[in-house]
Amino acid sequence: MGDPGDEVVDICRDLLRIDTTNTGDNATSAGERAAAEYVAGKLGEVGIAAEIYESAPGRASVVARLEGTDPSRDALLVHGHLDVVPAQADEWTAHPFGGELRDGFLWGRGAIDMKDFDAMVLAVARDWARTGVRPPRDIVLAFTADEEAGGGYGAHFLVDKHRDLLDGCTEAVGEVGGFSYTVTEDLRLYLVETAEKGINWLRLHARGRPGHGSMVHDDNAVTAVAEAVARVGRHRFPMVMTPTVRAFLEHLSDALGVDLDPDDPEIAIAKLGPIANLIGATLRNTANPTRLEAGYKDNVIPSRASATIDCRTLPGQAELFLEQLREVIGPDLEIEHVQRQPALETTFDGALVDAMAAALRAEDPGARPVPYMLSGGTDAKAFQRLGIRCFGFAPLRLPPDLNFSALFHGIDERVPVEGLQFGVRVLDRFLRTS
Ligand SMILES: [Zn+2]
């Protein structure tokens, strides 16, 4: 029993079969408790004490600490979320909660986001417990609830209410990084996340004079909000070259053998194919209208109208962005902040990064680790609040033709079994030397 390369497949399949859909509403979200009990059971079985922490009924996270050989060193946090976004079974080739093994892939919602990494962490921890391996420093394992709805019931809850569990943690690894992008047969870039854009969901409110829809009316809230939304939706904010994106693009141009025009990097980025969307969004602040709300009767001009804008800001740009946005929408609309979480950015250097790079190269001689910025947000936003230096490093070697970024929250999400087993080997090496 117990080869981690076999076990990771079994554990990932088991986790995929537990439906942990997070709808953003406690009444309809399910399965996190069952997944947490499964994880705690897998750890307990090999003698690792794991505790379940509930922020609300059913909203469960699991934390355990592996004791390191050198208690004078700071601890490393390894985190993965247990929840997934919803999936419509009728749109899928395999059932999203079936955990089916087909064509060399494990299929299911969460296969790459991120039950794959949860399973890798469990497989490595169990193997170490059985064979008596101790890491060089304390490793805190956190399996969280609610990442897909902002982490309020998961990572942020742990940071707010159980900070002591994270005592001594100065660095962390979690999603979305460590995956490969094939350049040639013997060169693969492994994108390690060293930065994340900030989140700023805001609501624009327009107020006007209410009135009858049949009359001449020049102070209409619906018109005002519609004009602002149209301007925002079509606006391109100026390009800002951050250190992370610059480093990534330099690696990219070198690897692809193309000259990079720093004033117009989008030509080079377009050559990335499927991951171009992921990278393109990290060149500038973005603002996408996502919701509109106005009116209650066809012939009544309402006194107010509102729109929600999903804004994502580059590190250090949050305040400047609001000034730029104000210029686009004009002076009259009120801005309400619905959710604000800062960007994060760290440097791609130091012993932890060296350990990542060495572990990747040992398992893939064609590996070239490169830093990159994620345009979305992860649980790292919560852990950063404790001053923890956060990385996305969930190692995964991918087949060259797989459209990886489309699988995130996408239909037919699946993970290659060989990639999963590669990930276990890299993670094992990395954690032993971190
Ligand atoms: Zn995720």
mmCIF file of N, CA and C in Angstrom, residues 301-356:
data_model
loop_
_atom_site.group_PDB
_atom_site.id
_atom_site.type_symbol
_atom_site.label_atom_id
_atom_site.label_comp_id
_atom_site.label_asym_id
_atom_site.label_seq_id
_atom_site.Cartn_x
_atom_site.Cartn_y
_atom_site.Cartn_z
ATOM 1 N N ILE A 301 -40.264 56.216 -14.902
ATOM 2 C CA ILE A 301 -38.826 56.528 -14.874
ATOM 3 C C ILE A 301 -38.396 56.488 -13.412
ATOM 4 N N PRO A 302 -37.485 55.576 -13.067
ATOM 5 C CA PRO A 302 -37.125 55.428 -11.656
ATOM 6 C C PRO A 302 -36.199 56.552 -11.203
ATOM 7 N N SER A 303 -36.138 56.745 -9.887
ATOM 8 C CA SER A 303 -35.286 57.809 -9.357
ATOM 9 C C SER A 303 -33.830 57.359 -9.241
ATOM 10 N N ARG A 304 -33.629 56.039 -9.332
ATOM 11 C CA ARG A 304 -32.235 55.591 -9.266
ATOM 12 C C ARG A 304 -31.990 54.378 -10.139
ATOM 13 N N ALA A 305 -30.710 54.206 -10.475
ATOM 14 C CA ALA A 305 -30.279 53.053 -11.265
ATOM 15 C C ALA A 305 -28.855 52.734 -10.847
ATOM 16 N N SER A 306 -28.499 51.471 -10.912
ATOM 17 C CA SER A 306 -27.141 51.122 -10.487
ATOM 18 C C SER A 306 -26.536 50.064 -11.400
ATOM 19 N N ALA A 307 -25.223 49.973 -11.332
ATOM 20 C CA ALA A 307 -24.480 48.977 -12.109
ATOM 21 C C ALA A 307 -23.323 48.474 -11.264
ATOM 22 N N THR A 308 -23.000 47.213 -11.418
ATOM 23 C CA THR A 308 -21.838 46.650 -10.725
ATOM 24 C C THR A 308 -20.691 46.523 -11.717
ATOM 25 N N ILE A 309 -19.521 46.916 -11.281
ATOM 26 C CA ILE A 309 -18.330 46.843 -12.126
ATOM 27 C C ILE A 309 -17.293 45.992 -11.398
ATOM 28 N N ASP A 310 -16.806 44.980 -12.071
ATOM 29 C CA ASP A 310 -15.760 44.124 -11.509
ATOM 30 C C ASP A 310 -14.416 44.709 -11.931
ATOM 31 N N CYS A 311 -13.754 45.353 -10.983
ATOM 32 C CA CYS A 311 -12.477 46.000 -11.290
ATOM 33 C C CYS A 311 -11.335 45.196 -10.682
ATOM 34 N N ARG A 312 -10.256 45.101 -11.416
ATOM 35 C CA ARG A 312 -9.069 44.380 -10.953
ATOM 36 C C ARG A 312 -7.868 45.308 -11.128
ATOM 37 N N THR A 313 -7.158 45.516 -10.028
ATOM 38 C CA THR A 313 -6.104 46.524 -10.055
ATOM 39 C C THR A 313 -4.726 45.916 -9.871
ATOM 40 N N LEU A 314 -3.762 46.506 -10.525
ATOM 41 C CA LEU A 314 -2.374 46.064 -10.411
ATOM 42 C C LEU A 314 -1.804 46.482 -9.064
ATOM 43 N N PRO A 315 -0.747 45.801 -8.613
ATOM 44 C CA PRO A 315 -0.119 46.182 -7.338
ATOM 45 C C PRO A 315 0.229 47.674 -7.329
ATOM 46 N N GLY A 316 -0.140 48.353 -6.266
ATOM 47 C CA GLY A 316 0.188 49.765 -6.098
ATOM 48 C C GLY A 316 -0.696 50.724 -6.877
ATOM 49 N N GLN A 317 -1.722 50.208 -7.542
ATOM 50 C CA GLN A 317 -2.507 51.055 -8.448
ATOM 51 C C GLN A 317 -3.913 51.367 -7.936
ATOM 52 N N ALA A 318 -4.286 50.837 -6.761
ATOM 53 C CA ALA A 318 -5.689 50.886 -6.342
ATOM 54 C C ALA A 318 -6.233 52.321 -6.282
ATOM 55 N N GLU A 319 -5.461 53.232 -5.710
ATOM 56 C CA GLU A 319 -5.960 54.606 -5.552
ATOM 57 C C GLU A 319 -5.956 55.350 -6.885
ATOM 58 N N LEU A 320 -4.860 55.194 -7.617
ATOM 59 C CA LEU A 320 -4.775 55.837 -8.927
ATOM 60 C C LEU A 320 -5.900 55.354 -9.840
ATOM 61 N N PHE A 321 -6.197 54.072 -9.736
ATOM 62 C CA PHE A 321 -7.265 53.497 -10.552
ATOM 63 C C PHE A 321 -8.593 54.206 -10.287
ATOM 64 N N LEU A 322 -8.881 54.471 -9.010
ATOM 65 C CA LEU A 322 -10.161 55.120 -8.689
ATOM 66 C C LEU A 322 -10.241 56.517 -9.308
ATOM 67 N N GLU A 323 -9.094 57.206 -9.337
ATOM 68 C CA GLU A 323 -9.072 58.525 -10.000
ATOM 69 C C GLU A 323 -9.341 58.378 -11.499
ATOM 70 N N GLN A 324 -8.703 57.360 -12.093
ATOM 71 C CA GLN A 324 -8.902 57.136 -13.535
ATOM 72 C C GLN A 324 -10.347 56.761 -13.829
ATOM 73 N N LEU A 325 -10.903 55.948 -12.954
ATOM 74 C CA LEU A 325 -12.285 55.510 -13.162
ATOM 75 C C LEU A 325 -13.244 56.702 -13.055
ATOM 76 N N ARG A 326 -12.962 57.561 -12.079
ATOM 77 C CA ARG A 326 -13.827 58.740 -11.897
ATOM 78 C C ARG A 326 -13.847 59.586 -13.161
ATOM 79 N N GLU A 327 -12.687 59.701 -13.799
ATOM 80 C CA GLU A 327 -12.630 60.468 -15.047
ATOM 81 C C GLU A 327 -13.494 59.840 -16.132
ATOM 82 N N VAL A 328 -13.530 58.511 -16.151
ATOM 83 C CA VAL A 328 -14.301 57.826 -17.191
ATOM 84 C C VAL A 328 -15.798 57.956 -16.929
ATOM 85 N N ILE A 329 -16.206 57.808 -15.673
ATOM 86 C CA ILE A 329 -17.656 57.791 -15.404
ATOM 87 C C ILE A 329 -18.231 59.186 -15.196
ATOM 88 N N GLY A 330 -17.361 60.175 -14.987
ATOM 89 C CA GLY A 330 -17.859 61.530 -14.755
ATOM 90 C C GLY A 330 -18.117 61.777 -13.281
ATOM 91 N N PRO A 331 -18.452 63.041 -12.952
ATOM 92 C CA PRO A 331 -18.500 63.449 -11.544
ATOM 93 C C PRO A 331 -19.792 63.078 -10.807
ATOM 94 N N ASP A 332 -20.843 62.701 -11.509
ATOM 95 C CA ASP A 332 -22.160 62.650 -10.870
ATOM 96 C C ASP A 332 -22.506 61.334 -10.187
ATOM 97 N N LEU A 333 -21.948 60.237 -10.661
ATOM 98 C CA LEU A 333 -22.340 58.949 -10.092
ATOM 99 C C LEU A 333 -21.647 58.698 -8.748
ATOM 100 N N GLU A 334 -22.404 58.071 -7.884
ATOM 101 C CA GLU A 334 -21.833 57.706 -6.580
ATOM 102 C C GLU A 334 -21.179 56.331 -6.717
ATOM 103 N N ILE A 335 -20.007 56.162 -6.078
ATOM 104 C CA ILE A 335 -19.312 54.872 -6.120
ATOM 105 C C ILE A 335 -19.429 54.206 -4.753
ATOM 106 N N GLU A 336 -19.967 52.996 -4.737
ATOM 107 C CA GLU A 336 -20.043 52.215 -3.493
ATOM 108 C C GLU A 336 -19.090 51.021 -3.613
ATOM 109 N N HIS A 337 -18.271 50.823 -2.587
ATOM 110 C CA HIS A 337 -17.344 49.685 -2.620
ATOM 111 C C HIS A 337 -18.023 48.454 -2.042
ATOM 112 N N VAL A 338 -18.164 47.441 -2.858
ATOM 113 C CA VAL A 338 -18.827 46.211 -2.419
ATOM 114 C C VAL A 338 -17.812 45.256 -1.823
ATOM 115 N N GLN A 339 -16.678 45.134 -2.465
ATOM 116 C CA GLN A 339 -15.624 44.243 -1.992
ATOM 117 C C GLN A 339 -14.288 44.794 -2.466
ATOM 118 N N ARG A 340 -13.367 44.935 -1.510
ATOM 119 C CA ARG A 340 -12.029 45.432 -1.878
ATOM 120 C C ARG A 340 -10.986 44.559 -1.230
ATOM 121 N N GLN A 341 -10.120 43.994 -2.038
ATOM 122 C CA GLN A 341 -8.998 43.231 -1.488
ATOM 123 C C GLN A 341 -7.742 43.640 -2.252
ATOM 124 N N PRO A 342 -6.676 43.907 -1.516
ATOM 125 C CA PRO A 342 -5.494 44.465 -2.175
ATOM 126 C C PRO A 342 -4.782 43.468 -3.090
ATOM 127 N N ALA A 343 -4.019 44.010 -4.012
ATOM 128 C CA ALA A 343 -3.134 43.196 -4.846
ATOM 129 C C ALA A 343 -1.978 42.697 -3.985
ATOM 130 N N LEU A 344 -1.273 41.726 -4.479
ATOM 131 C CA LEU A 344 -0.051 41.326 -3.794
ATOM 132 C C LEU A 344 1.042 41.074 -4.818
ATOM 133 N N GLU A 345 2.259 41.236 -4.372
ATOM 134 C CA GLU A 345 3.403 41.033 -5.268
ATOM 135 C C GLU A 345 4.636 40.776 -4.415
ATOM 136 N N THR A 346 5.352 39.731 -4.748
ATOM 137 C CA THR A 346 6.626 39.487 -4.078
ATOM 138 C C THR A 346 7.685 39.224 -5.143
ATOM 139 N N THR A 347 8.930 39.175 -4.707
ATOM 140 C CA THR A 347 10.021 38.974 -5.666
ATOM 141 C C THR A 347 10.228 37.483 -5.915
ATOM 142 N N PHE A 348 10.817 37.191 -7.046
ATOM 143 C CA PHE A 348 11.045 35.796 -7.436
ATOM 144 C C PHE A 348 12.477 35.418 -7.077
ATOM 145 N N ASP A 349 12.739 35.330 -5.799
ATOM 146 C CA ASP A 349 14.090 34.984 -5.370
ATOM 147 C C ASP A 349 14.057 34.417 -3.955
ATOM 148 N N GLY A 350 15.204 34.001 -3.483
ATOM 149 C CA GLY A 350 15.305 33.475 -2.129
ATOM 150 C C GLY A 350 15.292 31.958 -2.109
ATOM 151 N N ALA A 351 15.482 31.421 -0.898
ATOM 152 C CA ALA A 351 15.659 29.970 -0.731
ATOM 153 C C ALA A 351 14.423 29.187 -1.154
ATOM 154 N N LEU A 352 13.244 29.737 -0.871
ATOM 155 C CA LEU A 352 12.021 28.995 -1.213
ATOM 156 C C LEU A 352 11.865 28.871 -2.735
ATOM 157 N N VAL A 353 12.143 29.949 -3.439
ATOM 158 C CA VAL A 353 12.067 29.920 -4.905
ATOM 159 C C VAL A 353 13.130 28.972 -5.465
ATOM 160 N N ASP A 354 14.327 28.998 -4.863
ATOM 161 C CA ASP A 354 15.382 28.076 -5.305
ATOM 162 C C ASP A 354 14.930 26.621 -5.135
ATOM 163 N N ALA A 355 14.237 26.354 -4.022
ATOM 164 C CA ALA A 355 13.754 24.982 -3.779
ATOM 165 C C ALA A 355 12.699 24.574 -4.807
ATOM 166 N N MET A 356 11.828 25.514 -5.170
ATOM 167 C CA MET A 356 10.834 25.225 -6.222
ATOM 168 C C MET A 356 11.539 24.868 -7.524
#
